[in-house]
PDB file of C-alpha atoms in Angstrom:
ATOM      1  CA  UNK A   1     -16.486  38.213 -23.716  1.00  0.00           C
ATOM      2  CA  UNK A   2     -16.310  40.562 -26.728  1.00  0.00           C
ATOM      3  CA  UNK A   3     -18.129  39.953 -29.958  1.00  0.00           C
ATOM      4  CA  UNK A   4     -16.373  38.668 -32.460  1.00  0.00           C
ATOM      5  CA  UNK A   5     -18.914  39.366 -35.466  1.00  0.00           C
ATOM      6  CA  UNK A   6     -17.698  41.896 -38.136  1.00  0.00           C
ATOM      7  CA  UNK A   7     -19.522  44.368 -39.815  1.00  0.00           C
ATOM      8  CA  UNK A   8     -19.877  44.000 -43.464  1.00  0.00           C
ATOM      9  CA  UNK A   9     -20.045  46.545 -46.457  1.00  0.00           C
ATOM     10  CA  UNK A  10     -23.164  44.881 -47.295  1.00  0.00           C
ATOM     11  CA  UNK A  11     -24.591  45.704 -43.914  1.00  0.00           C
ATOM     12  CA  UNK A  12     -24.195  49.187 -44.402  1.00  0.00           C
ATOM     13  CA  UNK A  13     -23.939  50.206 -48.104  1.00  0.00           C
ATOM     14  CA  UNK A  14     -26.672  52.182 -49.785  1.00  0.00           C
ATOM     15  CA  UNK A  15     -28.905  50.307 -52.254  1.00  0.00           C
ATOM     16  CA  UNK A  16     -30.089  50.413 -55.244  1.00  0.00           C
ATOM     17  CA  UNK A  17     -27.050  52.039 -56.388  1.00  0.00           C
ATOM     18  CA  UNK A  18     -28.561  55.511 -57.648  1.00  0.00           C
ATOM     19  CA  UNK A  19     -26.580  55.737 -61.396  1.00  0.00           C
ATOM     20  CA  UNK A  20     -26.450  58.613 -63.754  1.00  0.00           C
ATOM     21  CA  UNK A  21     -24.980  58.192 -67.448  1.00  0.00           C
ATOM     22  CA  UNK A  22     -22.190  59.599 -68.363  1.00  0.00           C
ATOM     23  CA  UNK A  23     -23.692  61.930 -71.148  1.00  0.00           C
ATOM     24  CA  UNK A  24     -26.241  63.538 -68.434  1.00  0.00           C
ATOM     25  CA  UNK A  25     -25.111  67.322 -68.015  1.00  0.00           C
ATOM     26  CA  UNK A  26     -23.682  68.488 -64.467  1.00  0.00           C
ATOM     27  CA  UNK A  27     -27.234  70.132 -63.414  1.00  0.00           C
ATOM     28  CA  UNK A  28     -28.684  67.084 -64.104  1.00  0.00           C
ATOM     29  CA  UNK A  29     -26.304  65.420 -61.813  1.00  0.00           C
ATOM     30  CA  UNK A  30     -26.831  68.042 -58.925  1.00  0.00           C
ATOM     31  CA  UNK A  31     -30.214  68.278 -59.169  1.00  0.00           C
ATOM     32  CA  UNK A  32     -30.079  64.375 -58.788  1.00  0.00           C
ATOM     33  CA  UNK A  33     -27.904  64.324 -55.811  1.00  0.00           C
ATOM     34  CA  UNK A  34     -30.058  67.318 -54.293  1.00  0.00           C
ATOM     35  CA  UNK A  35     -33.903  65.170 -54.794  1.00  0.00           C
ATOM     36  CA  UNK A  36     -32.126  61.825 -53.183  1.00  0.00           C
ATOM     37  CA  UNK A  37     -30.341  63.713 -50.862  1.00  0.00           C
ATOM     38  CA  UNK A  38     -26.931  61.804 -51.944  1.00  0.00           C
ATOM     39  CA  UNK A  39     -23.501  62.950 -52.568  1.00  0.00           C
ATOM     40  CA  UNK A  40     -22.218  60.602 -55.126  1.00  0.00           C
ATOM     41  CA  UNK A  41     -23.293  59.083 -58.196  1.00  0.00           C
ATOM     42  CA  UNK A  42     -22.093  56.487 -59.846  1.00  0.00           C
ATOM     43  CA  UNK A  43     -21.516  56.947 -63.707  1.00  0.00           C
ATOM     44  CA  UNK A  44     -22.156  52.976 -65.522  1.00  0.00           C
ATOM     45  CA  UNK A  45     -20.349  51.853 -68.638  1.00  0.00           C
ATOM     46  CA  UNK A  46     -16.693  50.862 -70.055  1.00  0.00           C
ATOM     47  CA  UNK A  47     -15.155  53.536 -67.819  1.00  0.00           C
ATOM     48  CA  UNK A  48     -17.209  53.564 -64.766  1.00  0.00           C
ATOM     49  CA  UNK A  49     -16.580  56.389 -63.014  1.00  0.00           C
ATOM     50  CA  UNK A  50     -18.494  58.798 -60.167  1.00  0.00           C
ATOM     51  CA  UNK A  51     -19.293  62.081 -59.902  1.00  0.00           C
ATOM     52  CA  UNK A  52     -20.153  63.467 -56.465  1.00  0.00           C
ATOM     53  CA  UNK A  53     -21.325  67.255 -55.374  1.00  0.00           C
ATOM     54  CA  UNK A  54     -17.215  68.295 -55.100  1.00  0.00           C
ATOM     55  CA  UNK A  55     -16.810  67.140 -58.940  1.00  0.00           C
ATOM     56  CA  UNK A  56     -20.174  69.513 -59.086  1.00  0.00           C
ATOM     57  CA  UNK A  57     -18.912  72.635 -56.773  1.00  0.00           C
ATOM     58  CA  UNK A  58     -15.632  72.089 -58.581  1.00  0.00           C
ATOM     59  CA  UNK A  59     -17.514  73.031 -62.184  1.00  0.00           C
ATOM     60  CA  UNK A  60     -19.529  76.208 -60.731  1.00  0.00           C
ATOM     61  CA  UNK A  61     -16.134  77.380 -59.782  1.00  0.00           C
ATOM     62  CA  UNK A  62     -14.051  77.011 -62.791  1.00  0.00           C
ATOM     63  CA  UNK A  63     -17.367  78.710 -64.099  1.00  0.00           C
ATOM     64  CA  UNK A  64     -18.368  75.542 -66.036  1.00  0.00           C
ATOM     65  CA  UNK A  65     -21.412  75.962 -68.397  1.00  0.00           C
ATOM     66  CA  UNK A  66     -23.810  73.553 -66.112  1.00  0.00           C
ATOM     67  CA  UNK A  67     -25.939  72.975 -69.248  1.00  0.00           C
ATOM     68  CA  UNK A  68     -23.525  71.834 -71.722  1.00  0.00           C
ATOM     69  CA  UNK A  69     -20.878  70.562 -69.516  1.00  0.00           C
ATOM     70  CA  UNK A  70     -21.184  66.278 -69.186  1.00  0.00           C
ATOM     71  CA  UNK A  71     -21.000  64.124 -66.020  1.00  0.00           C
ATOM     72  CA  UNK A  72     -18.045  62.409 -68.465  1.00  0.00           C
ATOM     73  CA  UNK A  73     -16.077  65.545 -68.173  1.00  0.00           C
ATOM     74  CA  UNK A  74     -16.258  66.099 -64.178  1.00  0.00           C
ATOM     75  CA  UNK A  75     -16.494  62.769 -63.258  1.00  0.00           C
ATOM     76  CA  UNK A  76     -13.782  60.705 -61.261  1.00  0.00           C
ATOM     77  CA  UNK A  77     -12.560  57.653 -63.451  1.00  0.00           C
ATOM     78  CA  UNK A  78     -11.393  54.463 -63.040  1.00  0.00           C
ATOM     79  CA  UNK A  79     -13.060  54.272 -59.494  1.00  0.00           C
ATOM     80  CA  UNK A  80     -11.588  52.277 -56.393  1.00  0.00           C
ATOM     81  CA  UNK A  81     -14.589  49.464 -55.561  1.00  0.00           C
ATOM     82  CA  UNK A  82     -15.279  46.930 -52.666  1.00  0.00           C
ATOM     83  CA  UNK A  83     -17.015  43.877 -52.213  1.00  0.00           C
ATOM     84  CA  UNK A  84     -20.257  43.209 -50.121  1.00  0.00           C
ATOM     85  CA  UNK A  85     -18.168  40.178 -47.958  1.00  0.00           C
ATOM     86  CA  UNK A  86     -15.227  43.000 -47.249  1.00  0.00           C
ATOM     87  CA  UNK A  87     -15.279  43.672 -43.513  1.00  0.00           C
ATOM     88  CA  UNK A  88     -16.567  47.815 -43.219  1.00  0.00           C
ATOM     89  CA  UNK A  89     -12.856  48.037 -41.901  1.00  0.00           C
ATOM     90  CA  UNK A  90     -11.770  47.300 -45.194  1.00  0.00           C
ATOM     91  CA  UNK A  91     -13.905  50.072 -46.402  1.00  0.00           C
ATOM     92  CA  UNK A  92     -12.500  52.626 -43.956  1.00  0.00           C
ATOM     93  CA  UNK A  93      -8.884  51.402 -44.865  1.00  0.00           C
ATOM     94  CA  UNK A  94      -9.368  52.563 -48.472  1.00  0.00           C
ATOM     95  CA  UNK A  95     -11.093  55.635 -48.067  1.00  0.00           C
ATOM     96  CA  UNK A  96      -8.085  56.619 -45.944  1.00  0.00           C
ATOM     97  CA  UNK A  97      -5.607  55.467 -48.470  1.00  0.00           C
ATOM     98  CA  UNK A  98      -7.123  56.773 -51.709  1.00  0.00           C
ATOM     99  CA  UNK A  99      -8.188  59.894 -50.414  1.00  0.00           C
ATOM    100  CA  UNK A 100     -11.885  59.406 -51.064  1.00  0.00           C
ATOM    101  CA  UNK A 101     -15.252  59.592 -49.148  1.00  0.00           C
ATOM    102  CA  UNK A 102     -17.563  57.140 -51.460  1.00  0.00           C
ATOM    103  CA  UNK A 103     -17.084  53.341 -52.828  1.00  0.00           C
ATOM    104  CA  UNK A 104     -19.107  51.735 -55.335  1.00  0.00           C
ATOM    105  CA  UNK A 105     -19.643  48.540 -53.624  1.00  0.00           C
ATOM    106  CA  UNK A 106     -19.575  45.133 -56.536  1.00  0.00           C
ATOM    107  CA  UNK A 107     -21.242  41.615 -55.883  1.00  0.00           C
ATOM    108  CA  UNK A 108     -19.794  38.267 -56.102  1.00  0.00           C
ATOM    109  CA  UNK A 109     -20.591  38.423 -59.948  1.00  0.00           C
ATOM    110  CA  UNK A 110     -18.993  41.837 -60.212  1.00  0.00           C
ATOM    111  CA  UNK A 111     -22.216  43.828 -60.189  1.00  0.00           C
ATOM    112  CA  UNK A 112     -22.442  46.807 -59.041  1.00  0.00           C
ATOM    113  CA  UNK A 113     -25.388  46.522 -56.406  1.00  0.00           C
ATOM    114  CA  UNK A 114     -24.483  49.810 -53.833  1.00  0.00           C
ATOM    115  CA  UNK A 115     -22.163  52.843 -52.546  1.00  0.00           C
ATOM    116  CA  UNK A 116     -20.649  53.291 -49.279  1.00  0.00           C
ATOM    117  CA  UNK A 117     -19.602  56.149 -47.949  1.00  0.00           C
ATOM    118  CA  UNK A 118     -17.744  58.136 -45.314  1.00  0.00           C
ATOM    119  CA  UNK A 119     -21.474  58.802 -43.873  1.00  0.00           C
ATOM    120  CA  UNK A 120     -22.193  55.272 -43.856  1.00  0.00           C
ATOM    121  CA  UNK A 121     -19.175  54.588 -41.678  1.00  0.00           C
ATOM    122  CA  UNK A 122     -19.391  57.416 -38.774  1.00  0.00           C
ATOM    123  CA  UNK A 123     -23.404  55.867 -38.825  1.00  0.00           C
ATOM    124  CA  UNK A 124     -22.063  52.583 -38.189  1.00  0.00           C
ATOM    125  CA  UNK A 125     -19.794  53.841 -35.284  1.00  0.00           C
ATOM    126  CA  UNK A 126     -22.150  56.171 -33.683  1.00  0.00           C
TER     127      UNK A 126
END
């Protein structure tokens, strides 16, 4: 008989959500990502947003002053989000639709509590 239990974001997501503000600079931001070993961080506030190490690789090549340039200015806003109770299908789903490797993942009160990402998936299936 095959199981019929589903997988759920919150099985899988990464958590604490590692957050950088908005006014950080872009080398902050990498140098971030780099020590946690991440790809994506998500940018808190009014206009949530994330910035992940493409926003980052596309800044070094547009020649970008990494010291002066802001996470605000790279950063991907509004972002796409998912729920902990959404099946990790779900996740996959939107990923494919929107064209994007990392969702911030919200609560039942609307909290942000995680990320998933593209990683997170193949894990799951592997």
């Amino acid at each position: 008989m095959a199981s019929t239990t589903k997988t759920l974001v919150a099985d899988v997501m990464t958590s604490p959500l590692e957050t950088i503000a908005a006014d950080a600079t872009v080398r902050e931001a990498a140098e971030r990502m780099r020590d946690r070993n991440i790809n994506a961080l998500f940018v808190p506030g009014v206009d949530a947003g994330i910035v992940t190490t493409t926003d980052v690789v596309a800044a070094v090549a547009d020649e970008s002053d990494l010291e002066t340039t802001t996470v605000a200015d790279v950063m991907t806003a509004p972002v796409e989000r998912i729920t902990t109770a959404e099946e990790l299908t779900e996740a996959a789903a939107m990923m494919t639709t929107f064209g994007i490797k990392h969702l911030p993942v919200i609560d039942d009160d609307g909290d942000y509590v995680g990320m998933v990402s593209t990683t997170d998936l193949t894990t799951q299936l592997a």
